[in-house]
Short mmCIF file of C-alpha atoms in Angstrom, two decimals:
data_model
loop_
_atom_site.label_atom_id
_atom_site.label_comp_id
_atom_site.label_asym_id
_atom_site.label_seq_id
_atom_site.Cartn_x
_atom_site.Cartn_y
_atom_site.Cartn_z
CA MET A 1 100.55 -4.90 57.29
CA LEU A 2 100.19 -6.70 60.62
CA SER A 3 101.73 -5.47 63.86
CA ASP A 4 105.06 -6.97 64.90
CA HIS A 5 103.76 -7.14 68.48
CA ARG A 6 101.39 -10.06 69.06
CA VAL A 7 99.55 -10.38 72.36
CA LEU A 8 97.67 -13.44 73.63
CA VAL A 9 94.66 -12.80 75.87
CA THR A 10 93.27 -15.97 77.44
CA GLY A 11 89.67 -15.58 78.56
CA GLY A 12 89.58 -12.81 75.98
CA ALA A 13 85.86 -13.21 75.25
CA GLY A 14 84.97 -12.68 78.89
CA PHE A 15 83.91 -9.44 80.53
CA ILE A 16 87.33 -7.97 81.34
CA GLY A 17 89.08 -9.84 78.53
CA ALA A 18 86.92 -8.28 75.82
CA HIS A 19 87.62 -4.77 77.13
CA LEU A 20 91.34 -5.56 77.27
CA CYS A 21 91.35 -6.89 73.68
CA LYS A 22 89.69 -3.68 72.49
CA ARG A 23 92.26 -1.48 74.23
CA LEU A 24 95.20 -3.48 72.89
CA LEU A 25 93.83 -3.23 69.35
CA GLU A 26 93.35 0.52 69.74
CA ARG A 27 97.05 0.94 70.47
CA GLY A 28 98.01 -1.12 67.41
CA ASP A 29 98.79 -4.54 68.87
CA GLU A 30 97.95 -7.77 67.08
CA VAL A 31 95.65 -9.68 69.45
CA LEU A 32 95.03 -13.42 69.69
CA CYS A 33 91.91 -13.93 71.80
CA VAL A 34 91.58 -17.44 73.24
CA ASP A 35 88.45 -18.60 75.05
CA ASN A 36 86.54 -21.86 75.57
CA PHE A 37 83.26 -19.91 75.93
CA TYR A 38 82.41 -21.42 79.30
CA THR A 39 81.48 -17.98 80.62
CA GLY A 40 82.81 -15.75 77.83
CA THR A 41 80.74 -15.31 74.69
CA ARG A 42 81.45 -14.59 71.05
CA ARG A 43 78.98 -11.72 71.40
CA ASN A 44 81.43 -9.88 73.69
CA VAL A 45 84.03 -9.64 70.88
CA GLN A 46 81.68 -9.57 67.87
CA HIS A 47 82.53 -5.91 67.24
CA LEU A 48 86.25 -6.80 66.99
CA LEU A 49 86.00 -9.59 64.41
CA ASP A 50 86.34 -7.27 61.40
CA ASN A 51 89.65 -5.89 62.71
CA ARG A 52 92.49 -7.50 60.74
CA LEU A 53 94.69 -7.36 63.87
CA PHE A 54 92.24 -9.54 65.82
CA GLU A 55 92.05 -13.33 65.83
CA LEU A 56 89.58 -15.42 67.86
CA MET A 57 90.42 -19.01 68.77
CA ARG A 58 88.25 -21.46 70.69
CA HIS A 59 90.56 -23.30 73.07
CA ASP A 60 90.66 -24.54 76.66
CA ILE A 61 93.96 -23.61 78.32
CA CYS A 62 93.83 -26.79 80.39
CA PHE A 63 95.38 -28.16 77.20
CA SER A 64 98.67 -27.00 75.68
CA LEU A 65 98.66 -24.17 73.17
CA TYR A 66 101.36 -23.66 70.54
CA VAL A 67 101.45 -20.10 69.20
CA GLU A 68 104.02 -17.33 68.74
CA VAL A 69 103.42 -14.24 70.87
CA GLN A 70 105.42 -11.58 72.69
CA GLU A 71 103.05 -11.08 75.65
CA ILE A 72 100.42 -13.14 77.45
CA PHE A 73 97.57 -11.85 79.60
CA ASN A 74 96.22 -14.91 81.43
CA LEU A 75 92.62 -14.03 82.32
CA ALA A 76 91.00 -17.43 81.70
CA CYS A 77 88.92 -18.58 84.68
CA PRO A 78 85.26 -18.27 85.71
CA ALA A 79 85.24 -15.42 88.19
CA SER A 80 81.73 -15.18 89.66
CA PRO A 81 80.64 -17.51 92.48
CA ILE A 82 77.75 -19.18 90.64
CA HIS A 83 80.02 -19.94 87.69
CA TYR A 84 83.13 -21.11 89.54
CA GLN A 85 81.10 -23.17 92.03
CA PHE A 86 79.07 -24.82 89.25
CA ASP A 87 82.06 -27.03 88.36
CA PRO A 88 84.60 -26.50 91.17
CA VAL A 89 87.01 -29.21 90.01
CA GLN A 90 87.26 -27.61 86.57
CA THR A 91 87.71 -24.19 88.20
CA THR A 92 90.77 -25.48 90.06
CA LYS A 93 92.06 -27.14 86.90
CA VAL A 94 91.88 -23.99 84.80
CA SER A 95 93.64 -21.99 87.52
CA VAL A 96 96.43 -24.54 88.06
CA HIS A 97 96.78 -26.55 84.82
CA GLY A 98 95.99 -23.43 82.82
CA ALA A 99 98.71 -21.46 84.59
CA ILE A 100 101.23 -24.27 84.02
CA ASN A 101 100.39 -24.40 80.30
CA MET A 102 100.57 -20.63 79.83
CA LEU A 103 103.81 -20.38 81.80
CA GLY A 104 105.23 -23.19 79.68
CA LEU A 105 104.23 -21.32 76.54
CA ALA A 106 105.78 -18.09 77.85
CA LYS A 107 109.00 -19.95 78.64
CA ARG A 108 109.16 -21.52 75.16
CA VAL A 109 108.60 -18.28 73.23
CA LYS A 110 110.31 -15.97 75.78
CA ALA A 111 107.17 -13.90 76.34
CA LYS A 112 106.21 -11.67 79.24
CA ILE A 113 103.20 -13.08 81.06
CA LEU A 114 100.65 -11.45 83.36
CA GLN A 115 98.41 -13.40 85.72
CA ALA A 116 94.98 -11.98 86.48
CA SER A 117 94.82 -12.94 90.14
CA THR A 118 92.12 -11.78 92.52
CA SER A 119 91.36 -10.14 95.82
CA GLU A 120 89.88 -13.53 96.77
CA VAL A 121 93.42 -14.64 97.66
CA TYR A 122 92.93 -12.57 100.83
CA GLY A 123 89.84 -14.60 101.78
CA ASP A 124 87.82 -13.07 104.63
CA PRO A 125 90.56 -10.61 105.60
CA SER A 126 91.55 -9.74 109.15
CA VAL A 127 93.63 -6.83 107.80
CA HIS A 128 91.89 -3.77 106.35
CA PRO A 129 92.51 -2.39 103.79
CA GLN A 130 94.37 -5.27 102.19
CA GLN A 131 98.04 -4.78 101.32
CA GLU A 132 99.94 -7.12 99.01
CA SER A 133 102.11 -8.22 101.93
CA TYR A 134 99.07 -9.71 103.70
CA TRP A 135 98.97 -13.53 103.34
CA GLY A 136 95.22 -13.80 103.68
CA ASN A 137 92.61 -15.72 105.66
CA VAL A 138 91.28 -18.40 103.32
CA ASN A 139 89.22 -21.50 104.06
CA PRO A 140 91.01 -24.23 102.04
CA ILE A 141 88.01 -26.64 102.02
CA GLY A 142 85.00 -24.33 101.69
CA PRO A 143 82.70 -23.82 98.68
CA ARG A 144 84.75 -20.83 97.47
CA SER A 145 88.14 -22.51 97.87
CA CYS A 146 88.21 -23.89 94.30
CA TYR A 147 88.62 -20.31 93.13
CA ASP A 148 90.49 -18.82 96.11
CA GLU A 149 93.06 -21.58 96.43
CA GLY A 150 93.29 -22.13 92.67
CA LYS A 151 94.32 -18.51 92.23
CA ARG A 152 96.74 -18.70 95.18
CA CYS A 153 98.39 -21.76 93.63
CA ALA A 154 98.62 -19.95 90.28
CA GLU A 155 100.49 -17.11 91.98
CA THR A 156 102.87 -19.67 93.51
CA LEU A 157 103.55 -21.14 90.06
CA PHE A 158 104.20 -17.71 88.55
CA PHE A 159 106.79 -16.79 91.13
CA ASP A 160 108.41 -20.23 91.02
CA TYR A 161 108.78 -19.94 87.23
CA HIS A 162 110.26 -16.48 87.77
CA ARG A 163 112.76 -17.69 90.37
CA GLN A 164 113.62 -21.00 88.71
CA HIS A 165 113.60 -20.00 85.04
CA GLY A 166 114.02 -16.22 85.10
CA LEU A 167 110.63 -15.83 83.38
CA PRO A 168 109.37 -12.20 83.26
CA VAL A 169 106.08 -12.39 85.17
CA LYS A 170 103.47 -9.92 86.42
CA VAL A 171 100.72 -10.64 88.96
CA ALA A 172 97.70 -8.35 89.34
CA ARG A 173 95.25 -8.87 92.19
CA ILE A 174 91.94 -7.65 90.80
CA PHE A 175 89.26 -6.33 93.15
CA ASN A 176 85.53 -6.05 92.35
CA THR A 177 85.21 -4.81 88.77
CA TYR A 178 82.04 -3.80 86.95
CA GLY A 179 80.91 -2.17 83.72
CA PRO A 180 79.25 -2.81 80.35
CA GLY A 181 79.73 -6.37 79.13
CA MET A 182 79.05 -8.08 82.46
CA HIS A 183 76.96 -11.24 82.26
CA PRO A 184 73.45 -10.27 83.43
CA HIS A 185 73.16 -13.39 85.61
CA ASP A 186 76.72 -13.94 86.80
CA GLY A 187 75.72 -13.68 90.45
CA ARG A 188 77.88 -10.63 91.12
CA VAL A 189 76.37 -7.94 93.25
CA VAL A 190 76.42 -5.09 90.70
CA SER A 191 74.83 -7.08 87.88
CA ASN A 192 72.33 -8.70 90.29
CA PHE A 193 71.16 -5.37 91.68
CA ILE A 194 70.91 -3.66 88.28
CA VAL A 195 68.98 -6.49 86.63
CA GLN A 196 66.62 -6.74 89.60
CA ALA A 197 66.10 -2.98 89.73
CA LEU A 198 65.43 -2.65 85.99
CA SER A 199 62.85 -5.41 86.30
CA ASN A 200 61.34 -3.86 89.46
CA GLN A 201 62.03 -7.11 91.27
CA ASP A 202 63.01 -7.36 94.92
CA ILE A 203 66.72 -6.64 95.39
CA THR A 204 68.33 -9.53 97.25
CA ILE A 205 70.82 -8.58 99.95
CA TYR A 206 72.72 -11.28 101.83
CA GLY A 207 73.19 -10.67 105.52
CA GLU A 208 72.34 -7.20 106.81
CA GLY A 209 74.04 -5.49 103.89
CA ASN A 210 76.75 -4.07 106.14
CA GLN A 211 79.58 -5.96 104.44
CA THR A 212 81.70 -3.65 102.31
CA ARG A 213 83.09 -3.82 98.80
CA SER A 214 85.12 -1.49 96.58
CA PHE A 215 83.99 -1.22 92.97
CA CYS A 216 86.38 -0.45 90.10
CA TYR A 217 85.08 0.49 86.66
CA VAL A 218 86.38 -1.82 83.95
CA ASP A 219 88.15 0.89 81.92
CA ASP A 220 90.22 1.85 84.95
CA LEU A 221 91.06 -1.80 85.63
CA VAL A 222 92.20 -2.42 82.04
CA GLU A 223 94.43 0.65 82.19
CA GLY A 224 96.05 -0.80 85.31
CA LEU A 225 96.64 -4.19 83.67
CA ILE A 226 98.31 -2.59 80.65
CA ARG A 227 100.50 -0.34 82.81
CA LEU A 228 101.60 -3.32 84.90
CA MET A 229 102.51 -5.32 81.79
CA ASP A 230 104.40 -2.36 80.29
CA THR A 231 106.38 -1.41 83.38
CA SER A 232 109.93 -2.52 84.21
CA PRO A 233 110.64 -6.28 84.34
CA ASP A 234 111.73 -5.72 87.94
CA VAL A 235 108.10 -4.98 88.83
CA THR A 236 106.61 -8.45 89.18
CA GLY A 237 103.88 -7.70 91.68
CA PRO A 238 101.64 -8.80 93.12
CA VAL A 239 99.95 -5.43 92.68
CA ASN A 240 96.44 -4.64 93.89
CA LEU A 241 94.21 -3.13 91.20
CA GLY A 242 90.89 -1.81 92.45
CA ASN A 243 89.09 1.23 93.74
CA PRO A 244 89.82 2.08 97.39
CA ALA A 245 86.46 3.90 97.77
CA GLU A 246 84.49 1.61 100.07
CA PHE A 247 80.71 1.13 100.09
CA THR A 248 78.38 -1.15 102.02
CA ILE A 249 76.24 -3.52 99.98
CA ARG A 250 73.15 -1.72 101.25
CA GLU A 251 74.52 1.63 100.04
CA LEU A 252 75.09 0.10 96.60
CA ALA A 253 71.50 -1.20 96.49
CA GLU A 254 70.11 2.21 97.45
CA LEU A 255 72.21 3.93 94.77
CA VAL A 256 71.11 1.48 92.05
CA ILE A 257 67.44 1.93 93.01
CA ASN A 258 67.89 5.70 92.88
CA LEU A 259 69.66 5.73 89.50
CA THR A 260 67.18 3.36 87.85
CA GLY A 261 64.08 4.97 89.35
CA SER A 262 63.05 1.46 90.35
CA SER A 263 60.20 0.46 92.65
CA SER A 264 62.24 -2.50 93.90
CA ARG A 265 62.30 -3.31 97.60
CA MET A 266 65.32 -4.64 99.46
CA ILE A 267 64.91 -8.14 100.91
CA PHE A 268 67.44 -9.90 103.12
CA ARG A 269 68.70 -13.48 102.95
CA PRO A 270 71.24 -15.45 105.05
CA LEU A 271 74.88 -14.65 104.35
CA PRO A 272 76.64 -17.35 102.25
CA GLN A 273 79.47 -19.34 103.81
CA ASP A 274 82.88 -17.61 103.76
CA ASP A 275 81.47 -14.39 102.30
CA PRO A 276 84.05 -11.68 103.15
CA ARG A 277 82.91 -8.98 105.59
CA GLN A 278 85.26 -6.34 104.15
CA ARG A 279 87.07 -6.02 100.87
CA CYS A 280 89.06 -2.91 100.05
CA PRO A 281 92.45 -2.57 98.32
CA ASP A 282 95.45 -0.64 99.48
CA ILE A 283 96.67 0.67 96.10
CA SER A 284 99.83 2.41 97.33
CA LYS A 285 101.95 0.07 95.21
CA ALA A 286 99.96 0.76 92.05
CA ARG A 287 100.18 4.51 92.64
CA GLU A 288 103.95 4.36 93.19
CA LEU A 289 105.00 1.77 90.60
CA LEU A 290 102.41 2.30 87.85
CA ASP A 291 101.32 5.90 88.46
CA TRP A 292 97.82 4.43 88.43
CA LYS A 293 94.63 5.14 90.32
CA PRO A 294 90.93 4.83 89.38
CA THR A 295 89.39 7.90 87.76
CA ILE A 296 85.73 6.90 87.33
CA ALA A 297 83.48 7.36 90.37
CA LEU A 298 80.89 4.72 91.26
CA ARG A 299 77.88 6.84 90.28
CA GLU A 300 79.34 7.63 86.84
CA GLY A 301 80.29 4.02 86.22
CA LEU A 302 76.90 2.73 87.36
CA VAL A 303 75.08 5.03 84.94
CA LYS A 304 77.07 3.55 82.04
CA THR A 305 76.53 0.02 83.30
CA ILE A 306 72.79 0.54 83.83
CA ASN A 307 72.44 1.87 80.28
CA TYR A 308 74.18 -1.26 78.97
CA PHE A 309 71.90 -3.62 80.89
CA ASP A 310 68.83 -1.62 79.94
CA GLN A 311 69.66 -2.09 76.26
CA LEU A 312 70.61 -5.74 76.72
CA LEU A 313 67.42 -6.69 78.52
CA THR A 314 64.90 -4.61 76.58
CA SER A 315 66.19 -4.26 73.02
CA ASP A 316 68.38 -5.72 70.32
CA LYS A 317 70.84 -2.79 70.24
CA THR A 318 73.72 -4.90 71.53
CA GLY A 319 73.21 -7.48 68.79
CA ALA A 320 71.67 -10.05 71.11
CA SER A 321 68.60 -11.73 69.66
CA PRO A 322 65.50 -12.38 71.81
CA ALA A 323 66.46 -16.07 71.75
CA ILE A 324 69.91 -15.26 73.16
CA LEU A 325 68.41 -13.09 75.87
CA ARG A 326 66.01 -15.86 76.85
CA SER A 327 68.93 -18.28 76.95
CA VAL A 328 70.98 -15.92 79.13
CA ARG A 329 68.11 -15.50 81.59
CA ALA A 330 67.47 -19.26 81.69
CA GLU A 331 71.16 -19.94 82.33
CA GLY A 332 71.20 -17.48 85.18
CA LYS A 333 68.19 -19.07 86.82
CA ALA A 334 69.65 -22.55 86.44
CA LEU A 335 73.00 -21.61 87.92
CA SER A 336 71.46 -19.75 90.83
CA GLY A 337 69.04 -22.56 91.58
CA GLN A 338 65.96 -20.39 91.02
#
């Protein structure tokens, strides 16, 4: 007997989406996972395919979708710089057209809908830590603006649908998230450092490494998304979801080298345009409204993530064939221009 509660997860075969699908299935929901596999992979949800409550559909949300669901988690969008800058026009389209299509679906079927927004809406912030009331400092014409402004526009659409149509919406602003299932060559700092350290390659740091980030383990993040969706309809957000423990990029590199026992050296490259100097969430709202805070410390989360990458890059334990691993590495080199 199928569940009477059906949940749509767009971008469900991506890093965070796959973890979210797993959690929803564990609590007994019927899950429709939709992904166009631009950055998500079937491999991420392979272990869920035998679950009778799980359905996988290949679909691009830039086009309309006609399904019956009670809730929608809209996670579809490339989220790492090398992926969203590879096709910036399409990145903006999936953020804006995709949001319009998913909001239209939610309106038709009277579903609650959650938007996975991002800390990138704050740009290079002049306020620290970042509160939801801060409007941000974003370059509207820079190389990152396809993602930053696309997500800002999506938030606008969500709140306009809420005000104009009474649609029950939720907006989560997700800060740096890491954990097993990350793409090994997505250009994000945690995956970059771990892959380089496990291969005893030089660890590439941009700038002096003094810029700060706050790293939230994926299980904590997924718990926050579910709590936000399940809370009162009056709680629309936006709500910051992230770990307020702040580390410099250099500190992260040193910790990864230590945990992997790597012989890697740190090398320094020019800082990319519009790279934020500080990024740290104020999670007072999440604590108060969701009774949520991260529980997994960076060292503990890194150990789990390092073990995942070690298996992915050196064995077939994750189900990835040598051909797939070669393809993943080649894709990473192509996208990063190496």
